[in-house]
XYZ file of C-alpha atoms in Angstrom:
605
model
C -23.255 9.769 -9.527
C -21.775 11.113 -12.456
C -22.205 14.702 -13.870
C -21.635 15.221 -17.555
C -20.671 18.348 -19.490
C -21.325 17.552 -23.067
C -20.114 20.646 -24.986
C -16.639 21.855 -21.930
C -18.894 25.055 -21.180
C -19.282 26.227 -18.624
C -21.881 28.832 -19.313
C -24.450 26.596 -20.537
C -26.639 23.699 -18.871
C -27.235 23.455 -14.740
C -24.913 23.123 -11.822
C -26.550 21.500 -9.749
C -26.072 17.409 -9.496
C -29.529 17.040 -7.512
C -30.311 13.483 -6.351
C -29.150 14.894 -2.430
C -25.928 15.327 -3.031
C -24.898 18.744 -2.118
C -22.683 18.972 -5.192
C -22.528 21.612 -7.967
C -20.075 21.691 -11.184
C -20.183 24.384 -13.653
C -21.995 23.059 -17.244
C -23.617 20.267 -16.267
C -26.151 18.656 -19.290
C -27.234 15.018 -17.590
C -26.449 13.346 -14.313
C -26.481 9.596 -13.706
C -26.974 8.148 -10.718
C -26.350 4.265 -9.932
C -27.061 1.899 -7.077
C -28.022 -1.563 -6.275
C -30.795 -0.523 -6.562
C -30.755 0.786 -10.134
C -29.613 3.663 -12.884
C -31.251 6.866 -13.180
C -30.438 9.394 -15.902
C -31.733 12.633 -15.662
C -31.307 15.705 -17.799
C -30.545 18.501 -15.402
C -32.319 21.119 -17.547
C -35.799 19.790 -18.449
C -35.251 18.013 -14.873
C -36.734 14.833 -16.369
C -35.714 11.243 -15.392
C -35.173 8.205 -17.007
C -35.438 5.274 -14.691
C -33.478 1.970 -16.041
C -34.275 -0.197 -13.411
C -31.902 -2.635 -11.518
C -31.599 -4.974 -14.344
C -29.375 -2.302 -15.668
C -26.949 -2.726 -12.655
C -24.260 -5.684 -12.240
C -22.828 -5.453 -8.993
C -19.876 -7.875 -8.140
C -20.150 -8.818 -11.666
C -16.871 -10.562 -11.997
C -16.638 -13.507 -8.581
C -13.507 -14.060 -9.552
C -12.388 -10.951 -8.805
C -15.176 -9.798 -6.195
C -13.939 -6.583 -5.629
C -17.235 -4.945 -4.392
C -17.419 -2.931 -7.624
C -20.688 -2.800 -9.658
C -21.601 -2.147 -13.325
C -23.767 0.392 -14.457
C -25.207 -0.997 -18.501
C -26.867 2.207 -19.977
C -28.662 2.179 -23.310
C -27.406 4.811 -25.612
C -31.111 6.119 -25.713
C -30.846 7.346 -22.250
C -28.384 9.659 -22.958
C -27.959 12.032 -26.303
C -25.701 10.731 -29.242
C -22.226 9.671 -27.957
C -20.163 11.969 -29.933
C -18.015 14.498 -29.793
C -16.052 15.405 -25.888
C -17.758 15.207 -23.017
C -16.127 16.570 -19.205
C -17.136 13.831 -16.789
C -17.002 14.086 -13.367
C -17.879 11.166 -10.665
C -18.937 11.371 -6.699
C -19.390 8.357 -4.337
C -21.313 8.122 -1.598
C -24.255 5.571 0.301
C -27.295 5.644 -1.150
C -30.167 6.654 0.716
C -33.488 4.022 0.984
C -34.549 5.007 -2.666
C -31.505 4.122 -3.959
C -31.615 6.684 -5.988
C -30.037 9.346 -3.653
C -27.624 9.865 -1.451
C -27.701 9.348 2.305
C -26.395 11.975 4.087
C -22.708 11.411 5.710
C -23.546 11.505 9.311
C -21.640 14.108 11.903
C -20.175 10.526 13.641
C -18.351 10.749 10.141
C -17.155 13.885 10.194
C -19.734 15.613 8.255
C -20.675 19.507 9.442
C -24.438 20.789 8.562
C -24.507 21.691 5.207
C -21.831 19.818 3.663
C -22.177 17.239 0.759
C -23.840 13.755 1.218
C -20.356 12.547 -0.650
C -17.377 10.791 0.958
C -15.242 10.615 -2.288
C -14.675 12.465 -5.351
C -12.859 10.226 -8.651
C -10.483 12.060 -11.244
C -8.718 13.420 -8.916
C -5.691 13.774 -10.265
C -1.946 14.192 -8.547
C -1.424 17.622 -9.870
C -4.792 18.564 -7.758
C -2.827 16.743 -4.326
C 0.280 18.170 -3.207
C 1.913 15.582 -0.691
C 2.933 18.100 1.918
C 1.187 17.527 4.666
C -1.354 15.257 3.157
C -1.274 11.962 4.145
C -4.627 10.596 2.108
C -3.453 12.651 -1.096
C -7.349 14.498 -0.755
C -6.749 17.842 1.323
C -7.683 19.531 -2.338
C -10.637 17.423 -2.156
C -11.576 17.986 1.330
C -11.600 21.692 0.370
C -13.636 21.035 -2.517
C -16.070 19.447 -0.938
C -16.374 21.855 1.887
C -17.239 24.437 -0.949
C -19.904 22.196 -2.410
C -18.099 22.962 -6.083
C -16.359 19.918 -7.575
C -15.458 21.559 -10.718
C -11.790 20.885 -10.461
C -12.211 17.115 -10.561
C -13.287 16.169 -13.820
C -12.059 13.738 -17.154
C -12.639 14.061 -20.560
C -14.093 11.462 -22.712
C -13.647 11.689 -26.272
C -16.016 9.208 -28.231
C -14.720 9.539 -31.602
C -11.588 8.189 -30.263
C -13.822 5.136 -28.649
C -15.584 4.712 -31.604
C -12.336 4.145 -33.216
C -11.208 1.790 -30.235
C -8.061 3.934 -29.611
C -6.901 2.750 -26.593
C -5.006 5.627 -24.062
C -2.182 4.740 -22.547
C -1.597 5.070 -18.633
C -0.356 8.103 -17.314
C 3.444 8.311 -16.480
C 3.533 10.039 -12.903
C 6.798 10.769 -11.561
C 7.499 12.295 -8.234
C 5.049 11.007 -4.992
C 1.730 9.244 -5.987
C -0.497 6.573 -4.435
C -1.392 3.391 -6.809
C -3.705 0.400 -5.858
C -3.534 -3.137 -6.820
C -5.788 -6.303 -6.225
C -4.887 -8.376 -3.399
C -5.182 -12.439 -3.151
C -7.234 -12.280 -0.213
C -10.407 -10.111 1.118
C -11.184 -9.707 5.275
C -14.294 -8.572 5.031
C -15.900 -5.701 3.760
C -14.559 -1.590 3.737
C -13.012 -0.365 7.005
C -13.016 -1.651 10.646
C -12.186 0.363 13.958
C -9.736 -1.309 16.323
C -11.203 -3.427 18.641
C -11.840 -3.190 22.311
C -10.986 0.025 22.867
C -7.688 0.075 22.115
C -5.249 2.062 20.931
C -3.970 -0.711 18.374
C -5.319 -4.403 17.919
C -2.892 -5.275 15.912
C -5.482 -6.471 13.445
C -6.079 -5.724 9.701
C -8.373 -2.358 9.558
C -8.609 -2.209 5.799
C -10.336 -5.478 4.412
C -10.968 -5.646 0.981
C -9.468 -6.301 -2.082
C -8.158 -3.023 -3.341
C -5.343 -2.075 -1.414
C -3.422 1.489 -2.155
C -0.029 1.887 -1.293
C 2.407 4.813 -2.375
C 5.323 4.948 -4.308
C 7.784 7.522 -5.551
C 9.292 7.780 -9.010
C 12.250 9.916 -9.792
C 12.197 12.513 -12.367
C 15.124 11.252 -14.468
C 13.143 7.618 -14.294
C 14.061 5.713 -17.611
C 11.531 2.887 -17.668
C 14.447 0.954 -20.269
C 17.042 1.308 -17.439
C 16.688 -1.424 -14.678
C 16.160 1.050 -10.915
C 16.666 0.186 -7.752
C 13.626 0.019 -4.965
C 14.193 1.227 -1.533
C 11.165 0.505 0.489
C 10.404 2.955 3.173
C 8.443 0.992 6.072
C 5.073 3.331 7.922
C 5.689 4.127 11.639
C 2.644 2.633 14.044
C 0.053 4.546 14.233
C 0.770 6.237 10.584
C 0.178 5.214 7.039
C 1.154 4.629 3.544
C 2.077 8.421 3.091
C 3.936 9.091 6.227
C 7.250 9.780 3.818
C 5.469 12.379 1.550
C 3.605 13.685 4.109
C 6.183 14.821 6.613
C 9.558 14.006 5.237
C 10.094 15.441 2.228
C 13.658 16.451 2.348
C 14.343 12.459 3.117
C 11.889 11.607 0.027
C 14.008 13.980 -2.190
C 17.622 12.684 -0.659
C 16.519 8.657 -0.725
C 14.533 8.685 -3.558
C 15.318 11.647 -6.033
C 18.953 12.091 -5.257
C 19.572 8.230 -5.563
C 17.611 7.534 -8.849
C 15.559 4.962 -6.728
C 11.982 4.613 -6.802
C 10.354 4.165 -3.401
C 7.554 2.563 -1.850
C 5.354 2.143 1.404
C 3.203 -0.311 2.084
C -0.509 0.323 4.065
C 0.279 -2.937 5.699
C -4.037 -3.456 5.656
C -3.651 -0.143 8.558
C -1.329 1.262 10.956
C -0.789 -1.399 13.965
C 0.290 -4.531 11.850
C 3.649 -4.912 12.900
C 4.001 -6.812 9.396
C 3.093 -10.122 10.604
C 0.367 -12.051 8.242
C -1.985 -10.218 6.265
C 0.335 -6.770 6.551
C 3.291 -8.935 5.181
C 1.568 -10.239 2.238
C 0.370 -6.788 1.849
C 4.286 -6.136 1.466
C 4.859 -9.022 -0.744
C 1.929 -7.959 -3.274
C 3.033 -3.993 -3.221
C 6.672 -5.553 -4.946
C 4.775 -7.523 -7.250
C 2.255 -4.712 -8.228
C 5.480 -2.730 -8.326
C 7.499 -5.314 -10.589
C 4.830 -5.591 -13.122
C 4.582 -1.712 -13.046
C 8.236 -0.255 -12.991
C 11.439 -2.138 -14.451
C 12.893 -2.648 -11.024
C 16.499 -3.783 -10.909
C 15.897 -6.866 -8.145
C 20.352 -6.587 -7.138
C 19.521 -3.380 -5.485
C 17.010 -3.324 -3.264
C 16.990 -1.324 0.447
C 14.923 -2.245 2.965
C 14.485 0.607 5.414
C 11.530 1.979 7.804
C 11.044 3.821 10.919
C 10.112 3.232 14.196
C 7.686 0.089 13.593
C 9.256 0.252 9.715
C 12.243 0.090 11.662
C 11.056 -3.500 13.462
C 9.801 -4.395 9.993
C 13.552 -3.883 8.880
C 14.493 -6.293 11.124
C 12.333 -9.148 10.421
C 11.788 -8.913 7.239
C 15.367 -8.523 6.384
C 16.473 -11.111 8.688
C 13.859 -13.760 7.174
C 14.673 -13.131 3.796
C 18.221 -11.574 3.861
C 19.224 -13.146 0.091
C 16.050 -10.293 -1.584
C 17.883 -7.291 0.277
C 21.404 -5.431 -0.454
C 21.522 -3.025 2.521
C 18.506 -2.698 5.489
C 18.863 0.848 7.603
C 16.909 0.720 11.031
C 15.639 4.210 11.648
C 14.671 4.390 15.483
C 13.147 0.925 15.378
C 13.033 -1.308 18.475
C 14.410 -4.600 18.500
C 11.074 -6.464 19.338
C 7.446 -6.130 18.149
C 7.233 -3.433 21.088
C 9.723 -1.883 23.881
C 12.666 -3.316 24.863
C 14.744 -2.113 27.702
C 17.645 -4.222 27.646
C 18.264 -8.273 27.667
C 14.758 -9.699 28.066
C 13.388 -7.185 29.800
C 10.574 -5.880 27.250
C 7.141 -5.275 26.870
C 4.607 -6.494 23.762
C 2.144 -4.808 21.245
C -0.100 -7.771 21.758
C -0.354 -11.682 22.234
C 0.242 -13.909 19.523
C 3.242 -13.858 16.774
C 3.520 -10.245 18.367
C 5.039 -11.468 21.493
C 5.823 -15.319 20.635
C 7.876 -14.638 17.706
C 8.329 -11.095 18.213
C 12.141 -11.250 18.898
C 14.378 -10.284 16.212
C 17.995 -11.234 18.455
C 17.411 -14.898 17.862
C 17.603 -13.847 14.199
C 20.684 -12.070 14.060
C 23.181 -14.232 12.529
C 20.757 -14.160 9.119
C 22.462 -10.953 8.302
C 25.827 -12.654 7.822
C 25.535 -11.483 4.368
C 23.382 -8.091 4.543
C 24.700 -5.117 5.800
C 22.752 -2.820 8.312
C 22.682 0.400 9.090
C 20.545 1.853 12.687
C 19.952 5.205 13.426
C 18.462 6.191 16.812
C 17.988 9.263 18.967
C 19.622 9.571 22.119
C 16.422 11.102 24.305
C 14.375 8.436 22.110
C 11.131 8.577 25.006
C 9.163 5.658 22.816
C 11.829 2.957 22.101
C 14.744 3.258 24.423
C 18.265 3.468 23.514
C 19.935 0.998 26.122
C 18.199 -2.311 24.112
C 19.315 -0.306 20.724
C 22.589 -0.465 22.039
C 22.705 -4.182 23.266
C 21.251 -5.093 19.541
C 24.029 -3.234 17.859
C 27.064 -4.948 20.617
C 25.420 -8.143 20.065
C 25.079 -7.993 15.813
C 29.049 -6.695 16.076
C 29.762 -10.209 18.519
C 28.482 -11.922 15.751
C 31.034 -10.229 13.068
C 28.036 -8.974 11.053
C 28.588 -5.835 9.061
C 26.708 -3.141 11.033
C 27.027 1.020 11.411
C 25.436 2.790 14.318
C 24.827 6.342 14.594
C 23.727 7.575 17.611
C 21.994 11.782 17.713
C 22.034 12.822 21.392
C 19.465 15.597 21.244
C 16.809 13.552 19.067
C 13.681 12.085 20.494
C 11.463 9.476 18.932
C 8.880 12.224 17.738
C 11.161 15.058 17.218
C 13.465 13.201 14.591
C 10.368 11.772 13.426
C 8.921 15.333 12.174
C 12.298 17.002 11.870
C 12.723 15.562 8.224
C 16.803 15.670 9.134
C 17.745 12.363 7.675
C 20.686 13.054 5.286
C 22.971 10.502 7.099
C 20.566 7.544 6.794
C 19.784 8.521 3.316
C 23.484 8.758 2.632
C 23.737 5.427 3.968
C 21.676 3.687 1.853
C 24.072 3.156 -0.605
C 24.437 1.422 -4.039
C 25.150 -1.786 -3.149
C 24.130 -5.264 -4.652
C 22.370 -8.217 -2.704
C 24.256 -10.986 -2.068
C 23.516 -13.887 -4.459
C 25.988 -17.178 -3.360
C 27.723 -16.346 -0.579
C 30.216 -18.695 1.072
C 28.539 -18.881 4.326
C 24.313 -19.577 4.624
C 23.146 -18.891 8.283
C 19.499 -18.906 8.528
C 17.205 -19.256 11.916
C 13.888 -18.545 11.106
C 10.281 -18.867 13.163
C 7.896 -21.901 11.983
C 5.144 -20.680 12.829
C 5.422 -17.518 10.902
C 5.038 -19.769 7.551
C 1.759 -19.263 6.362
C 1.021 -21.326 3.377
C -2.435 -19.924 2.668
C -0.950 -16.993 2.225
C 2.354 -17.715 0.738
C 4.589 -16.000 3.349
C 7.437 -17.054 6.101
C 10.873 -18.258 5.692
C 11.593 -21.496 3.166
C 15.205 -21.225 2.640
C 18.133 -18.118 1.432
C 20.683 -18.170 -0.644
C 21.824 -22.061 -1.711
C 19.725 -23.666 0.860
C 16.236 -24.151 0.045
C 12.828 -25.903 0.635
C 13.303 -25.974 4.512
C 10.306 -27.269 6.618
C 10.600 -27.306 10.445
C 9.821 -30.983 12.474
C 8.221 -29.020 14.913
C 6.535 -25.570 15.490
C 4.647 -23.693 18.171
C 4.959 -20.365 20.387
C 8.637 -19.256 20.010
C 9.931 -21.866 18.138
C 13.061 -21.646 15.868
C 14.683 -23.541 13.284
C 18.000 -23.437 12.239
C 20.794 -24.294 9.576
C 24.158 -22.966 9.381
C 26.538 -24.096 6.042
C 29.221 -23.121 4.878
C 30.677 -23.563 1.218
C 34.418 -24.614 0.293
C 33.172 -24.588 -3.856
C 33.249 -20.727 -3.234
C 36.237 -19.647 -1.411
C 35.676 -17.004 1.575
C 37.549 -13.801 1.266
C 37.149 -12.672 4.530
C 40.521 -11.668 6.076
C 38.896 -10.140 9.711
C 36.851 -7.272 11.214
C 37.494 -3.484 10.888
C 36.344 -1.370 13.623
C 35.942 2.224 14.085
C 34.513 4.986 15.903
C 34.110 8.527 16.579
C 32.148 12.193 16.181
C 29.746 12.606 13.616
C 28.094 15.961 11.886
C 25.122 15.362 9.337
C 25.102 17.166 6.203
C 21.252 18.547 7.296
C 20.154 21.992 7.706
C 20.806 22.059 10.615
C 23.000 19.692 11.299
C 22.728 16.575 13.560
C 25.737 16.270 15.839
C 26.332 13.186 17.292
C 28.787 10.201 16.594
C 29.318 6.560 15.024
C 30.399 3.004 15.233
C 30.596 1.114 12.646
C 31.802 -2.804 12.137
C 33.349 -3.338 8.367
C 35.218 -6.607 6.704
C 38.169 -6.745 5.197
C 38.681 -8.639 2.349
C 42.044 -10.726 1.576
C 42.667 -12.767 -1.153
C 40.366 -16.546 -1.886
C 41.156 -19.641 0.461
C 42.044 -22.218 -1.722
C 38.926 -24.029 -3.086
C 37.129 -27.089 -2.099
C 34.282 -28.836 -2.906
C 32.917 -29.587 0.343
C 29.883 -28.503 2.541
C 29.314 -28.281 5.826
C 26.054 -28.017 7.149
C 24.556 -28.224 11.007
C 20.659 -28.145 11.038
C 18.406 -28.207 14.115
C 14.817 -28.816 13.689
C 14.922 -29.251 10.107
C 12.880 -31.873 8.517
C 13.266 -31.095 4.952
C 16.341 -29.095 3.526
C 17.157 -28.374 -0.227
C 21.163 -27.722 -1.044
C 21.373 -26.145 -4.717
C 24.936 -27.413 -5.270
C 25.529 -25.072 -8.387
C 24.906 -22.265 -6.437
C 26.907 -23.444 -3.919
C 29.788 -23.201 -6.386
C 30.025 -26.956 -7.500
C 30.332 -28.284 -10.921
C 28.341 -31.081 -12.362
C 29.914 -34.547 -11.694
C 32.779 -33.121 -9.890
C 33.402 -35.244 -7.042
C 32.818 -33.938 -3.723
C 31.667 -34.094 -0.007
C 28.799 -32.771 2.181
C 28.853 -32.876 5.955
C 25.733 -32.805 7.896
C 24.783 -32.539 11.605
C 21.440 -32.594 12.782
C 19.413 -33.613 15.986
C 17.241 -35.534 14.344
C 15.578 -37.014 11.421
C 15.997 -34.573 8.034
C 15.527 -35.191 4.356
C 18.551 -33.714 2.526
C 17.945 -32.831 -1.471
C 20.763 -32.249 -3.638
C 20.306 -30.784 -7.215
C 22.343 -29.936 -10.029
C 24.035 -33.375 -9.945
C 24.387 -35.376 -13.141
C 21.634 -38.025 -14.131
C 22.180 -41.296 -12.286
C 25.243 -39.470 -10.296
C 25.718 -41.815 -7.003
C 25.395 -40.383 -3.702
C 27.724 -42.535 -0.839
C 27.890 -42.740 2.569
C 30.832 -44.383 4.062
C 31.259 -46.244 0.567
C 27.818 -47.276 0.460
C 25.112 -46.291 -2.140
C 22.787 -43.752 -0.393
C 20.798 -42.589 -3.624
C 21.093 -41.665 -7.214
C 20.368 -38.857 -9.183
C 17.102 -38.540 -11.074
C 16.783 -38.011 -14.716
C 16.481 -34.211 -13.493
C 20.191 -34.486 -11.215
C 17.887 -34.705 -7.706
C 19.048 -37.155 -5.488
C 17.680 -37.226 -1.732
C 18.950 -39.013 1.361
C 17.520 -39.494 4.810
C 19.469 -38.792 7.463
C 19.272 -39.582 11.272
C 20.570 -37.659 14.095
C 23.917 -37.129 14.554
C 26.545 -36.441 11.744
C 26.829 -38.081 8.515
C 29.451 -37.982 5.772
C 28.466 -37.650 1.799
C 29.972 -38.487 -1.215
C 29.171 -37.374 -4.689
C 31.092 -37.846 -8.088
């Protein structure tokens, strides 16, 4: 339904929206209502009704972008002359077997005797929603429609400016505010329960094509200025809001303090664990948010709690070359509990608990730095495997600080909002683009090509398809670069107390694993590569730091058969093995060479 005010006053017309909705505005002159079943406008003064019929109603008008959204074509007739400012306001609900009112929302809903047949009220704008506290952005319009008096909610349309075809540029919201976009796929229809009876089903609970997700934009935002994106990843069991809602003070120091605008994902509802359709949902939020903000793509942090925290881990550790620094805020080490080693316990069957294991992944951070928080008393995701992950990522020389907070549980840090250390830690840093070491291990089965998703490659070494794939699988390369000389000259190590800028502060204390740099080896244009279960592998020579034509060598051991493509070589360049012709460069400088198992020696230039 929509109520219209065609003069702003409130003293004359109706206030009453009729048609069963429970609603009243201030000023009201005509209400239309619109179904599938039809459009119905009726002047709320004389109380007479035009009916328009269904023919007046498209619904899903546009298949290619079936959004369940319908069309309402009303003949200027129907309404008076289409001039001058009218205050709109709009109200949603299901229609009732007329279609031309509204059914009333049923107490298995929610609904208490006497409130409005309505379950959503449109123009309601951010200034109405405080985030505090608020984790659908509508306690405003809760209240609202508790009261029965939607009067707050409202838009003006001016027609002389549509006459003229002026066209109104989007609003520029800064601070906390929750956008929607259009995904590439649709599950079904509105919103599903979990199934079974359980707590979480790990399935999508939000199916359709519009997805919401929030974001914050600082206040000094310059949309000319390329700005950083930290993402900030929804516990289980929570939402797209969970930041705004209940952390403020961590918004303000992340976010507002660092110039960065920040983002959380839905994930299609609260128990995805960012497997399939809750990690395309990710991939599609930074695209919405790309085409939206001027993002700078060198500075991106990837951080979450609890399951955000998980999320850290594998999405950072399958595509480490997108990310410049991931922080792990109490976030457990599988998709579940661990305890320690492989004792541990699974959300549910299936990627969950097959490929559910983020140690095998480790190495992948070679080149991205991490930072993991956790609570001492942490009742939900214990500390002992948080440990273990942290001693195991420092055995591997990876760049890693832990801070550990003695008195904090898994809840009570959650809700405390006492995150200035994490926040401080998120740094300014810039992703890695060709480092001199590529270590990738990565789950096959994870690749989804239907929905565009799963590891394919990081850094130089790209296109990489598995021979084989099932339950727990991995895949694995490891190269190494002479063209771009390693400055690593060892580990630094350190330790001890720690105090938190908060109010109050956290006490606790810190470990942290740092490289020191020395000056370049000498340079050499050689690769060395060792893949297992790799049937397909791309190496981007320039970006592994060689020059066209300039001769050089590639190494490669595998266990079995892989097809090896080299680019960036010069048209009709010669590839040998052992002195012998292997392949030439295409017009385009591709050249590719089967291998078999064991090791085998190239030559190019």
């Amino acid at each position: 339904a929509f109520a219209i005010d065609r003069d702003g006053n409130a003293s004359t017309g109706a206030s009453s929206w009729g048609a069963g909705s429970g609603l009243t505005s201030a000023g009201i002159d005509h209400v239309v209502v619109v179904s599938s079943r039809g459009a119905w406008v009726t002047d709320v003064v004389t109380q007479q009704t035009t009916a328009l019929g269904a023919a007046a109603v498209a619904v899903d008008h546009d298949p290619a972008r079936a959004m369940g959204s319908f069309v309402a074509n009303l003949p200027s007739s129907a309404l008076p002359s289409l001039t001058g400012k009218w205050t709109v306001r709009a109200a949603a609900g299901l229609a009732a077997a007329d279609g031309r009112t509204f059914a009333p929302v049923p107490a298995t809903n929610g609904a208490l005797p006497g409130q409005p047949a309505v379950y959503d009220l449109g123009f309601d704008p951010m200034a109405n929603e405080p985030a505090s506290q608020n984790f659908w952005m509508e306690n405003t319009q809760a209240q609202a429609l508790g009261a029965s008096d939607v009067s707050a909610f409202a838009a003006v349309v001016d027609w002389n400016a549509v006459a003229r075809r002026t066209n109104t540029p989007e609003p520029f919201v800064t601070g906390a505010s929750n956008r929607w976009y259009v995904s590439a796929i649709e599950l079904g229809k509105g919103v599903v329960a979990d199934q079974g009876g359980a707590a979480q089903d790990l399935q999508p609970n939000f199916l359709g094509r519009v997805q919401p997700y929030a974001v914050y934009v600082p206040s000094h935002y310059n949309p000319t200025i390329p700005t950083s994106l930290t993402w900030m990843l929804h516990s289980l069991g929570v939402q797209h809001n969970q930041y705004v809602a209940i952390n403020p003070k961590f918004v303000q120091q992340a976010c507002e303090a660092r110039g960065s605008i920040c983002a959380t994902t839905l994930g299609r509802g609260p128990d995805g664990w960012f497997y399939d359709a809750a990690e395309l949902d990710f991939w599609q939020v930074w695209h919405s948010l790309a085409a939206t903000y001027r993002l700078d793509s060198e500075r991106t942090v990837l951080a979450g709690y609890s399951m955000g925290g998980w999320a850290t881990y594998k999405l950072g550790l399958s595509y480490p070359d997108v990310f410049a620094k991931a922080v792990v805020l109490a976030g457990p080490q599988v998709c579940g509990v661990r305890i320690e080693g492989t004792i541990a316990g699974y959300s549910g069957p299936g990627p969950c608990t097959d490929e559910g294991k983020s140690a095998p992944l480790l190495a992948n951070a070679i080149n991205l730095p991490y930072y993991v928080g956790h609570g001492g008393v942490d009742e939900l995701v214990p500390v002992s495997g948080v440990i273990q992950q942290v001693q195991d990522m420092m055995a591997l020389g990876l760049r890693v600080r832990f801070e550990l907070f003695p008195s904090q549980g898994h809840v009570s840090w959650a809700v405390s909002d006492l995150f200035a250390s994490p926040a401080a830690n998120m740094g300014a840093l810039t992703r890695t683009r060709s480092p001199h070491t590529v270590s990738l291990t990565w789950y096959p089965a994870l690749v989804r090509s239907d929905y565009g998703i799963g590891t394919t490659g990081a850094y130089w070494v790209r296109a990489l398809n598995a021979r084989q794939s099932g339950p727990g699988v991995t895949a694995r390369v490891d190269a190494t670069t002479g063209a771009i000389p390693s400055t690593f000259a060892g580990l630094v190590n350190s330790a001890g107390p720690l105090v938190t800028s908060d109010t109050p502060p956290l006490v606790g204390g810190y470990q942290e694993q740092a490289w020191q740099s020395g000056p370049p080896a000498p340079r050499v244009a050689h690769v060395d590569m060792h893949v297992v279960n790799v049937a397909t592998a791309t190496l981007q020579l320039a970006r592994a730091g060689f020059q066209v034509s300039e001769p050089g060598t590639i190494t490669v051991q595998t266990d079995g058969a892989t097809t090896l493509t080299l680019t960036d070589l010069a048209p009709g360049e010669a590839v040998t093995r052992d002195g012998s012709v292997v392949a030439h460069a295409n017009a385009s400088g591709i050249a590719r060479v089967a291998l078999r198992a064991g090791s085998t020696p190239l030559a190019m230039g």
